[in-house]
XYZ file of C-alpha atoms in Angstrom:
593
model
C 9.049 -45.799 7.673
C 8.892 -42.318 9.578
C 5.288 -40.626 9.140
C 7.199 -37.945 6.936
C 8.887 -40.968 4.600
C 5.472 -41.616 3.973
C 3.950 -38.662 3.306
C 6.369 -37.809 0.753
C 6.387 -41.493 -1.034
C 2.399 -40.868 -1.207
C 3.245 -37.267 -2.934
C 5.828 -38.773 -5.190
C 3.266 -41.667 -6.032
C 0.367 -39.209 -7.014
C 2.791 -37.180 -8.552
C 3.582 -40.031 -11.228
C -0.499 -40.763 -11.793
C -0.548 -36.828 -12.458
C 2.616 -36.848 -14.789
C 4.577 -34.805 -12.645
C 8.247 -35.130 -11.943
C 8.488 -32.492 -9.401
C 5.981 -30.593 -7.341
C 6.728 -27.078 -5.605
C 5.069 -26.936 -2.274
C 4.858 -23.208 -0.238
C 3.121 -21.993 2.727
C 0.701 -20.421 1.240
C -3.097 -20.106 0.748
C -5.491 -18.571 -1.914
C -4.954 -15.275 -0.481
C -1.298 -15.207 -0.278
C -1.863 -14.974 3.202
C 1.344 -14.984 5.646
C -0.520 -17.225 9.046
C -2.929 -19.694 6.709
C -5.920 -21.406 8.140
C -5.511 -25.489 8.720
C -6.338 -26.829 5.311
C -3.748 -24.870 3.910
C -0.892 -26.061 6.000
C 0.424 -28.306 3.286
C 4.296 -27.637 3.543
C 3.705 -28.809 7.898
C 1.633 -31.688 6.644
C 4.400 -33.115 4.138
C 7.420 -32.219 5.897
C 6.985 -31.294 9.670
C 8.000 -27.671 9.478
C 6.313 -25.469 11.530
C 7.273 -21.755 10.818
C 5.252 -19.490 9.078
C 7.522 -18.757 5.809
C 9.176 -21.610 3.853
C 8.643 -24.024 0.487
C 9.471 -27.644 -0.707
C 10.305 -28.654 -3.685
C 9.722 -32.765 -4.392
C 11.425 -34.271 -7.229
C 11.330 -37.669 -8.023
C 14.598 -38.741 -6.578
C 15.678 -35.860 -4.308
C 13.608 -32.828 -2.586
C 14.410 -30.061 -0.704
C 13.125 -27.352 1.877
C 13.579 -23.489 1.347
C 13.594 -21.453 4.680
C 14.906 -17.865 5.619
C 17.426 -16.896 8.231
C 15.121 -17.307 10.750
C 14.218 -20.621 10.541
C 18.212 -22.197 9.968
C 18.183 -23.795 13.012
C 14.304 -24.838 13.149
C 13.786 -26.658 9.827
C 16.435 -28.540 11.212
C 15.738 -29.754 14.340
C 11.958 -30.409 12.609
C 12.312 -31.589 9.068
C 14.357 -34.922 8.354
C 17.933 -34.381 6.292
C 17.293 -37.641 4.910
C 14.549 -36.793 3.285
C 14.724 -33.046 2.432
C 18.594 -30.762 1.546
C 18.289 -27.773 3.688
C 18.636 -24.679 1.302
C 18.805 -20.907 2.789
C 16.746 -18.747 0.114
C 19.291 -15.975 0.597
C 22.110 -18.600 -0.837
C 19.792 -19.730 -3.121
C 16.431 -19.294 -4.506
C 13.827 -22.163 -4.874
C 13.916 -20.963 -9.150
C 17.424 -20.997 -9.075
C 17.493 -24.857 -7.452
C 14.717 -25.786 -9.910
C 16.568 -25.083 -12.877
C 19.775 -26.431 -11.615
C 18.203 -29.652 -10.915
C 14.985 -30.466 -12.386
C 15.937 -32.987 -15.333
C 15.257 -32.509 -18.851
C 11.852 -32.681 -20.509
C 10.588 -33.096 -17.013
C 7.398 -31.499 -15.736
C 7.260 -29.609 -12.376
C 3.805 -29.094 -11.080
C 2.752 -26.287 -8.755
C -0.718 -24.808 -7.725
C -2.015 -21.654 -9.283
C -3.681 -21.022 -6.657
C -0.874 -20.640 -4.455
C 1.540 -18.796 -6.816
C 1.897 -15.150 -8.005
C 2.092 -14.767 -11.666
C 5.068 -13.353 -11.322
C 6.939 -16.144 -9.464
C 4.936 -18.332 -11.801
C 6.535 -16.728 -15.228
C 10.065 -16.110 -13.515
C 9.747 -20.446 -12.414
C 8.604 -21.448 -16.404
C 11.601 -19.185 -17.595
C 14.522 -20.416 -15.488
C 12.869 -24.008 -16.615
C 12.510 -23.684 -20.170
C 16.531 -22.941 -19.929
C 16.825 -26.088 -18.519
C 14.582 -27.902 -20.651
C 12.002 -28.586 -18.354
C 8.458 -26.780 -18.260
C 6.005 -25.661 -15.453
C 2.476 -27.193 -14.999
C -0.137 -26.030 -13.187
C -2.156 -28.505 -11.624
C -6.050 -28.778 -11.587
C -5.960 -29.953 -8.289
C -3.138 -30.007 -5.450
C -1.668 -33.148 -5.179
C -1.147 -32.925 -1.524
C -4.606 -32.853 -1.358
C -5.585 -35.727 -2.896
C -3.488 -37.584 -0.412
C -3.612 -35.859 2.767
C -6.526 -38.244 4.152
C -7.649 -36.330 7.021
C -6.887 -32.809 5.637
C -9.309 -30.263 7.709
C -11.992 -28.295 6.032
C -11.816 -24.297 5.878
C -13.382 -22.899 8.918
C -16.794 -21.728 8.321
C -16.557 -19.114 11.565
C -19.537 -16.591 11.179
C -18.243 -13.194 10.327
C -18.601 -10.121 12.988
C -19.070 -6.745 12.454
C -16.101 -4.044 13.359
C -18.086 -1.412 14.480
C -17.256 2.560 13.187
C -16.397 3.653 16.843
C -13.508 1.253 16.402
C -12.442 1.456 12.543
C -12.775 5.766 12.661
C -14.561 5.100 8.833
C -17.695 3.214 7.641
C -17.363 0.823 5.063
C -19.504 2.511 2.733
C -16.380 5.760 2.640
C -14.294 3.315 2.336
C -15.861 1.399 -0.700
C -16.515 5.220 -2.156
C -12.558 5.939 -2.009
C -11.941 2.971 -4.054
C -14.576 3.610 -6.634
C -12.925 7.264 -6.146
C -9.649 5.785 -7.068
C -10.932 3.677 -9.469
C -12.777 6.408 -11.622
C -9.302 8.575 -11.309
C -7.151 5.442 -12.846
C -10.052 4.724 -15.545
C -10.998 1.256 -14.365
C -14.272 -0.343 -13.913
C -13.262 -2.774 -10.922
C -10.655 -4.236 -9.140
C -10.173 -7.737 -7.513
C -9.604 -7.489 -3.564
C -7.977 -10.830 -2.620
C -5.949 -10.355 0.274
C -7.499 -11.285 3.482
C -7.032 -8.415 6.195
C -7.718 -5.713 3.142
C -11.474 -7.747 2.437
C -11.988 -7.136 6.018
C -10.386 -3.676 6.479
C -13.199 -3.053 3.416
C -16.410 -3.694 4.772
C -15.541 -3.578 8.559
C -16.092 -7.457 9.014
C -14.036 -9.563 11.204
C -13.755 -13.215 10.959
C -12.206 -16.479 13.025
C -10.816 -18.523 9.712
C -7.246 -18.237 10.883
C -5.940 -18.598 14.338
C -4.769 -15.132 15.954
C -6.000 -13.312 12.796
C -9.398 -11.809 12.944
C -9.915 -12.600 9.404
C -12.763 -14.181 7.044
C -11.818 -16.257 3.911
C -13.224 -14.260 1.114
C -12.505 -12.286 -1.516
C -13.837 -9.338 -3.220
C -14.892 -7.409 -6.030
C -15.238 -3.375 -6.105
C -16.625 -1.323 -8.498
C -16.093 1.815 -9.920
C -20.154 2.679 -9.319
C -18.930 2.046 -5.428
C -20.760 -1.080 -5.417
C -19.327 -4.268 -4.237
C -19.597 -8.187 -4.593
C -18.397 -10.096 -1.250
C -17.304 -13.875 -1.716
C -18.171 -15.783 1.291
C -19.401 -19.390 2.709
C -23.065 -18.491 2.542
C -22.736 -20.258 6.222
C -20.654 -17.808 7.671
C -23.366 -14.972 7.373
C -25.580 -13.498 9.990
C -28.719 -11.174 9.978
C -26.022 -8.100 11.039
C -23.655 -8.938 8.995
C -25.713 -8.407 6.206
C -27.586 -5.410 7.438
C -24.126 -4.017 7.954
C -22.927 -4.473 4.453
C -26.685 -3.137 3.000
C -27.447 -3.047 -0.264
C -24.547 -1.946 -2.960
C -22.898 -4.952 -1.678
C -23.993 -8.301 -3.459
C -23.070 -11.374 -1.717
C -22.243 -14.728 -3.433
C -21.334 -17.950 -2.318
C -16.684 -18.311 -1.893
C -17.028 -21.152 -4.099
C -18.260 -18.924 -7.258
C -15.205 -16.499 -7.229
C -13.781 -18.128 -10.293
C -16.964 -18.079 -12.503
C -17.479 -14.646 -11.474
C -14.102 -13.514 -13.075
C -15.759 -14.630 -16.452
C -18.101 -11.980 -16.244
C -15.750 -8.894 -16.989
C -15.081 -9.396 -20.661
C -14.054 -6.503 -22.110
C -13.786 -4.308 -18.709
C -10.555 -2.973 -17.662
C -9.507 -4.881 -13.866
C -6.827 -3.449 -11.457
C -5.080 -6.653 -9.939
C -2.575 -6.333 -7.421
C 0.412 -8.581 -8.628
C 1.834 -9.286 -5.030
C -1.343 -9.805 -3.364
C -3.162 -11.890 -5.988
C -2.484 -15.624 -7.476
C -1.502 -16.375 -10.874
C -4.716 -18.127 -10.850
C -6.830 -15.023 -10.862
C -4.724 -13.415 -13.952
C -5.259 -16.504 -15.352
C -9.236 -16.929 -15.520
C -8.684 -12.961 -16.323
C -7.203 -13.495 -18.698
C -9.329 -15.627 -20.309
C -12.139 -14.108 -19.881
C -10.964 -11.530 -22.062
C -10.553 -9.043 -19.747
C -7.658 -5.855 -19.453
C -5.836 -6.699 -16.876
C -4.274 -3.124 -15.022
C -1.740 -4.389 -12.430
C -2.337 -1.907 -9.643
C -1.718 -2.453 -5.742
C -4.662 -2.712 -3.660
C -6.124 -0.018 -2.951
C -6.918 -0.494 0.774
C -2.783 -0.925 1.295
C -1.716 1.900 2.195
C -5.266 3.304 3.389
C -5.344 0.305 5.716
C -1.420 1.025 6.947
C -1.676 5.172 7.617
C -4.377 4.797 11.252
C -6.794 7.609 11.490
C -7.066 9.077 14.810
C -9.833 6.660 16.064
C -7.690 3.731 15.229
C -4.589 5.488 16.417
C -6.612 6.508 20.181
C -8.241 2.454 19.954
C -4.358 1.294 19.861
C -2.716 3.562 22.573
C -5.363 1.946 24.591
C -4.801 -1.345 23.907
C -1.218 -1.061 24.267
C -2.005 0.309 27.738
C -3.802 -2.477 28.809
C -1.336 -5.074 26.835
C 1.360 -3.270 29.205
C -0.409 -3.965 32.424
C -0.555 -7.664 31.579
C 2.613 -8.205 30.823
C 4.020 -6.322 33.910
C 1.925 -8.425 35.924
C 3.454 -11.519 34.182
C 6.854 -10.005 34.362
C 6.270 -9.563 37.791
C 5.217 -12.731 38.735
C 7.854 -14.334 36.652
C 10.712 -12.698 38.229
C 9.438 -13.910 41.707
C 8.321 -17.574 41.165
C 10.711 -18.727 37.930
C 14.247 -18.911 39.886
C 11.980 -21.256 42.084
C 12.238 -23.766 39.960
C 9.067 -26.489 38.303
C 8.406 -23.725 35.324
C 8.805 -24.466 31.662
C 7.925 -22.600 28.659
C 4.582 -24.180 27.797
C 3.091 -23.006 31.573
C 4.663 -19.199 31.345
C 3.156 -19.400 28.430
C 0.137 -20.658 29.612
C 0.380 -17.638 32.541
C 1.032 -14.960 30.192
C -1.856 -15.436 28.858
C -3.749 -15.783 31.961
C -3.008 -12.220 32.814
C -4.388 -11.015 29.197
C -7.536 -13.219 29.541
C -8.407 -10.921 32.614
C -9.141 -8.289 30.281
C -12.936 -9.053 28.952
C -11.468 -6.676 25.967
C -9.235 -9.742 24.547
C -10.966 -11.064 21.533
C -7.451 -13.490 20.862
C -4.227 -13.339 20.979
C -2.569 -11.628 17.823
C 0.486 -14.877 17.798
C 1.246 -17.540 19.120
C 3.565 -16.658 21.711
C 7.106 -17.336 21.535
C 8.358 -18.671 24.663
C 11.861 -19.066 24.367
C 14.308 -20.434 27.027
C 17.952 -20.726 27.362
C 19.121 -22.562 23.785
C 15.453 -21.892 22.686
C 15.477 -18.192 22.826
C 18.443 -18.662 19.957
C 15.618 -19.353 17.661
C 14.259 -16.033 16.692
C 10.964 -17.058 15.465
C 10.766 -20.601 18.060
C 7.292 -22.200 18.229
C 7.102 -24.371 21.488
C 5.043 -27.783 21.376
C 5.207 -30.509 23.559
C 8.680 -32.150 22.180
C 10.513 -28.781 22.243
C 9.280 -27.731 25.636
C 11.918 -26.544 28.289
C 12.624 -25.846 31.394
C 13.180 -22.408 32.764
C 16.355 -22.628 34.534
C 18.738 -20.398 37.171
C 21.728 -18.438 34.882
C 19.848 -18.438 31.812
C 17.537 -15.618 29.896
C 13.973 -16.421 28.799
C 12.879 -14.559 25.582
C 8.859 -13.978 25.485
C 7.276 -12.415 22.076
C 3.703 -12.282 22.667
C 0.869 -9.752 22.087
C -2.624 -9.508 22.031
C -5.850 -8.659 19.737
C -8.449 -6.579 21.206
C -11.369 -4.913 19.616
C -9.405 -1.740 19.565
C -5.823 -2.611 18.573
C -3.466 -5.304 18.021
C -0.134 -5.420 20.501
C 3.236 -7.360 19.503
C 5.743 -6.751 22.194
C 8.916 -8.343 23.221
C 11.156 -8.590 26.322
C 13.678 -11.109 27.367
C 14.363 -11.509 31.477
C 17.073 -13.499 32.929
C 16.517 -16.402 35.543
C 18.879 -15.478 38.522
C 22.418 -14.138 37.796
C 23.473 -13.040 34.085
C 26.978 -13.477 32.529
C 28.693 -10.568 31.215
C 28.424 -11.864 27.460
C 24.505 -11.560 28.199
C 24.717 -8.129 29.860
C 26.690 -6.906 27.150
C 24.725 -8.356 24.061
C 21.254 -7.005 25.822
C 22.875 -3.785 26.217
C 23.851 -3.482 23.103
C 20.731 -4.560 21.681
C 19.005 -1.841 24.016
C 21.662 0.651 22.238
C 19.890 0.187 18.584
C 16.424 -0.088 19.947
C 17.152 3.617 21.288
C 18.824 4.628 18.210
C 16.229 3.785 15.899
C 13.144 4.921 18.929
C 15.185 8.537 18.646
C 15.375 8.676 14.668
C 14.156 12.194 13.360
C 14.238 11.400 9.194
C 13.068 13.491 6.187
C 9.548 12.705 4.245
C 10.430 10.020 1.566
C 12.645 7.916 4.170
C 12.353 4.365 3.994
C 12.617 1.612 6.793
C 15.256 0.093 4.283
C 17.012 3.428 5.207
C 16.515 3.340 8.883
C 17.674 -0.900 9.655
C 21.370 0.073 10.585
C 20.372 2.458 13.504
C 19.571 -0.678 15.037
C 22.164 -2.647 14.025
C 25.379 -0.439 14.578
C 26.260 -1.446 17.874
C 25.927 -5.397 17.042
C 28.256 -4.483 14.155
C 30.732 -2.689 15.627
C 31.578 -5.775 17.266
C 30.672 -8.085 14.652
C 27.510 -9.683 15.007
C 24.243 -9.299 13.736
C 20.407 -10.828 13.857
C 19.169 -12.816 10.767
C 15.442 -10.515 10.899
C 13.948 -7.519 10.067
C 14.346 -4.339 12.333
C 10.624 -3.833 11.762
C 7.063 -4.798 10.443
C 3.844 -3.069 9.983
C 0.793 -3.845 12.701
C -2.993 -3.837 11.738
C -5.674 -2.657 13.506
C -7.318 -5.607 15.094
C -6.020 -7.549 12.312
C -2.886 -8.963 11.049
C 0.021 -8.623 13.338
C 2.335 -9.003 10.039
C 0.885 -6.002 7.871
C 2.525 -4.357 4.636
C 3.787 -2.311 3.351
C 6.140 -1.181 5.425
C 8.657 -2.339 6.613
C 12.025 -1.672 8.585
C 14.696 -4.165 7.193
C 17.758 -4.088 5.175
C 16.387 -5.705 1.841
C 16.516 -3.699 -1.019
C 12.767 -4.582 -1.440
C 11.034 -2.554 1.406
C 11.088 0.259 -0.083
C 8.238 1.898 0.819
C 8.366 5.346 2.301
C 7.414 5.529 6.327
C 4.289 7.715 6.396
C 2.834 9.739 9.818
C 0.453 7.425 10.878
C 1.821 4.034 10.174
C 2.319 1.563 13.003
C 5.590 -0.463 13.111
C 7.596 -2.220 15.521
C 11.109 -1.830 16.677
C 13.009 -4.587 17.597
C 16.319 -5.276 17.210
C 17.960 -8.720 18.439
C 21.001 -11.078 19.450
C 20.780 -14.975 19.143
C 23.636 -17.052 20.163
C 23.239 -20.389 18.910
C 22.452 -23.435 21.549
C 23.033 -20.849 24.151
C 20.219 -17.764 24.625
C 18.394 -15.135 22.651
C 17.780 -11.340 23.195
C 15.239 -9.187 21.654
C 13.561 -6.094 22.592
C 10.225 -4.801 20.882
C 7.662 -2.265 21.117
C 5.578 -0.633 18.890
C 6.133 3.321 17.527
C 3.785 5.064 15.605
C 5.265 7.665 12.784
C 4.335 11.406 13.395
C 5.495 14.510 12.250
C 7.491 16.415 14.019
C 8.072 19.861 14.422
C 11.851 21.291 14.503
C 13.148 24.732 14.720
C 14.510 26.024 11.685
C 14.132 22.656 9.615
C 13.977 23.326 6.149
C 11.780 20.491 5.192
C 9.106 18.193 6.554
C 10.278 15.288 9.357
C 9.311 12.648 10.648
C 10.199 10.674 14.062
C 8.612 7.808 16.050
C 6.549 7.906 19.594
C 7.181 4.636 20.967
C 3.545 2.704 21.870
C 4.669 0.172 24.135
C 4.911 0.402 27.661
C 6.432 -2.509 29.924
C 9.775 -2.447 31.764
C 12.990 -3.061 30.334
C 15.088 -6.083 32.366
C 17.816 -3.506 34.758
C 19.737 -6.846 35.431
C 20.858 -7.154 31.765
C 21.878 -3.374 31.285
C 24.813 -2.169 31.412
C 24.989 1.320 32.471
C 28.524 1.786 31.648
C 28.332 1.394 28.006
C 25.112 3.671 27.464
C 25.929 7.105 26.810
C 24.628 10.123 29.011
C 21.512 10.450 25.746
C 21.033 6.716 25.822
C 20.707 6.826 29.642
C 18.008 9.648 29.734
C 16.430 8.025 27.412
C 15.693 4.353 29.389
C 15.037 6.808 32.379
C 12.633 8.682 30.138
C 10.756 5.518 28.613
C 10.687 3.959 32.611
C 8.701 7.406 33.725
C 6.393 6.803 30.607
C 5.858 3.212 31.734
C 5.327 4.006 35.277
C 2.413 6.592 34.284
C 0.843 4.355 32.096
C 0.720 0.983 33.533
C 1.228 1.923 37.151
C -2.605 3.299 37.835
C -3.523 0.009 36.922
C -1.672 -2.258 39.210
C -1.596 -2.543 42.928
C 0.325 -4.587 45.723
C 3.316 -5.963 45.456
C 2.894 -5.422 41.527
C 3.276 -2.081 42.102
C 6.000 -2.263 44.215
C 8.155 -4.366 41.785
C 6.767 -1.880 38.653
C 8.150 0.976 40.745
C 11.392 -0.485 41.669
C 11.938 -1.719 37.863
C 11.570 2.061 36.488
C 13.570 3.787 38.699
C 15.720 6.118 37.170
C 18.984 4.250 36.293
């Protein structure tokens, strides 16, 4: 039996003591986090699937695994079709698959604490039509049988200094008690991770490549503020940092301390908070205002500090990578390279800077067939070899005190095809469509994802990801709510100051993978004779494009100038910091077209 086979017969076995006949697993932690420190990483545990968005659902006699279009070829190369049907949630939702086969007047468990309420009432619905009901659990099953399950990380919590963040903690804390006051509420529950550190200016180390401490919080409308946090994880100027109007209790008594607003009126932010939290609410006898977080859109719209700590973390982001890119182009068509040690040299050239607190991802180092898989996470199994006529994708970036970088650029090992120059090309045609967009206040990225995909689908192909996510400031790499991407659910207007990225993509199966990213900040922008307020991008990134894979012919004269344009602006920025035979290749790389 396969250590998977008998992870899930030990889930299925608890299952039965608990009365359960199904059990919905997600990737997920009490924060509704996106990355989730190791004790969370039930769904990887059970199964073996290592991407950063998917579910399970374990019945008694059948179980399957829920991933998105990025993950199609991943969850199966990683998770076992014997055990576990592979189910695309755009074909099918994991509600949809529990009412169509969960049997009647069974019970399907699932973990409050790991569920909106939302998903939670929409799950007991599309049950209760099938006869069946939803159970929340009093504890995980998974955990009781995951034997050597980690504990959370009790990292001591840093201080983000004000030279960094542009805002002390204490404005911020008086904006929400601001907002509060204005929408007639005495407090509101702060749950999500990066907006409890945004908050009070803390950093933390609780989950890899995301500066982050496990807490949650409470703010009040008086501007004072309870912080939940391993007593463990303080120190001496941590505290003096948060001062006084902030009251600081142990992580463990968040739920008890939800009992104490009977009778006040809490804003809870349905998308970033568990059902679990409505729940004790709820019982507490508490009003309940579902509200988003206030720190949301605060956090995504960088003040000038933040937006001067970024451009100069994206400089010195660039003048890695160009190394690495340099250094790549000369020693990979050599031969003896694989993705784990470019990698592993990538990296190397970040770690020079004494500014890199971490990097932001783990990076995606994709060759040949691997570079098909959008969001690939190399290990030891998957490893391979960077070979002569193929491209290598790279998706890496870094987190430094002042900024976090997420930056992509595929390269290709000796000669390219023409199917690879073309698909680049093209790819490089909607990166520049979407880098020149001039759009009206009110525009959405929802509005903007076909700049970037025109050219693919003019010859009919496409790229199963968003266009475009938003990027904290040394914090999550992943941050809402924008978002550039053809759902009909980002629908949140782009506003001047919001960081996303841009990166349009190509992935042909078992053969390569193209994608080009950088980062562009929103501005305003000033036009002659415009009759109402615009907005455009300026592009943050800065690291040369690959001139092997473009195709000159097929860019227009605009699309051309452009390239030639964004080469000068890459020259000024990075060159000044390299030297040698860097320099030389740097220089040769941006020449005008």
């Amino acid at each position: 039996m396969s250590t998977y086979e008998a992870r899930l017969k030990a889930l299925r076995e608890q299952m039965q003591k608990d009365g359960l006949d199904g059990f919905v697993v997600p990737i997920c932690d009490e924060h509704m986090s996106e990355y989730v420190g190791d004790y969370a990483q039930r769904l990887a545990w059970l199964t073996g699937f290592g991407g950063s968005a998917g579910s399970a659902v374990v019945l008694k006699d059948k179980a399957a695994i829920f991933t998105d279009g990025r993950y199609t070829i991943q969850v199966r190369d990683q998770v076992d079709g014997k055990l576990y049907e592979y189910v695309g949630i755009a074909d099918q939702a994991i509600i949809d698959w529990l009412g169509a086969n969960a049997p009647e007047g069974s019970s399907i468990g699932y973990d409050a604490w790991l569920h909106t309420q939302d998903w939670a009432k929409s799950a007991a619905g599309k049950l209760e039509k099938a006869g069946a009901q939803l159970v929340a659990v009093k504890v995980n099953p998974i955990d009781r049988v995951w034997e050597d399950q980690p504990e959370p990380s009790l990292a001591k919590l840093d201080v983000q200094p004000d030279e960094f963040t542009g805002k002390s903690s204490a404005d911020k804390r008086a904006d929400i008690a601001a907002w509060l006051t204005e929408e007639r509420l005495d407090a509101t529950v702060i749950a999500a991770l990066d907006s409890v550190a945004w908050a009070f200016n803390i950093r933390g180390k609780d989950i890899a490549n995301t500066p982050v401490p496990r807490g949650y919080a409470i703010v009040k409308a008086d501007g004072s503020a309870e912080l939940f946090v391993a007593p463990e994880k303080l120190t001496d100027d941590v505290r003096v940092h948060l001062g006084n109007a902030v009251g600081v209790r142990s992580y463990d008594e968040f739920p008890a301390a939800l009992n104490e607003y009977k009778d006040q009126k809490i804003g809870v932010d349905p998308e970033r908070s568990v059902a679990a939290i409505f729940e004790q609410l709820e019982q507490a006898g508490a009003t309940i205002v579902k509200k988003r977080d206030p720190t949301i859109l605060a956090k995504a719209i960088k003040n000038e500090t933040e937006v001067n700590g970024h451009k100069a973390a994206q400089a010195r982001d660039g003048a890695a990578l160009s190394q690495f890119l340099h250094w790549f182009s000369q020693e990979a068509p050599k031969g003896g390279y694989d993705e784990l040690s470019v990698a592993a040299k990538l990296a190397e050239f970040r770690g020079q800077s004494d500014k890199l607190m971490d990097l932001s991802f783990r990076t995606i180092s994709g060759a040949g067939p691997n570079g098909a898989l959008c969001h690939y996470s190399v290990n030891e199994e998957t490893n391979r070899k960077i070979e002569t006529g193929t491209l290598y994708l790279v998706d890496s970036g870094g987190q430094y005190r002042d900024g976090t970088t997420d930056v992509t650029r595929t390269t290709a090992v000796g000669e390219p095809t023409a199917e690879m120059i073309k698909r680049y090309t093209q790819v490089l045609q909607g990166h520049i469509a979407l880098a020149k967009a001039v759009f009206p206040k009110g525009t959405t990225g929802g509005q903007l994802d076909i700049l970037a995909r025109q050219y693919l689908w003019a010859d009919g192909v496409d790229y199963a990801h968003g266009t475009g996510h938003g990027v904290g400031s040394y914090l999550a790499v992943h941050e809402g709510p924008q978002r550039i991407a053809a759902h009909s659910g980002f629908a949140e207007p782009l506003v001047a100051g919001m960081i996303c990225s841009n990166e349009p993509g190509y992935y042909k199966t078992a053969e390569f993978g193209i994608r080009i990213e950088n980062l562009i900040l929103v501005e305003e922008r000033d036009i002659d004779g415009a009759e109402q307020s615009m907005l455009g991008f300026e592009t943050l990134t800065f690291a040369p494009l690959e001139r092997k894979l473009i195709d000159i012919a097929i860019l227009s004269p605009h699309q051309r100038q452009w390239v030639d344009d964004y080469h000068a602006k890459v020259r000024a920025v990075i060159a000044p910091q390299l030297d040698g035979d860097a320099l030389t290749w740097l220089e040769a790389q941006t020449a005008p077209l």
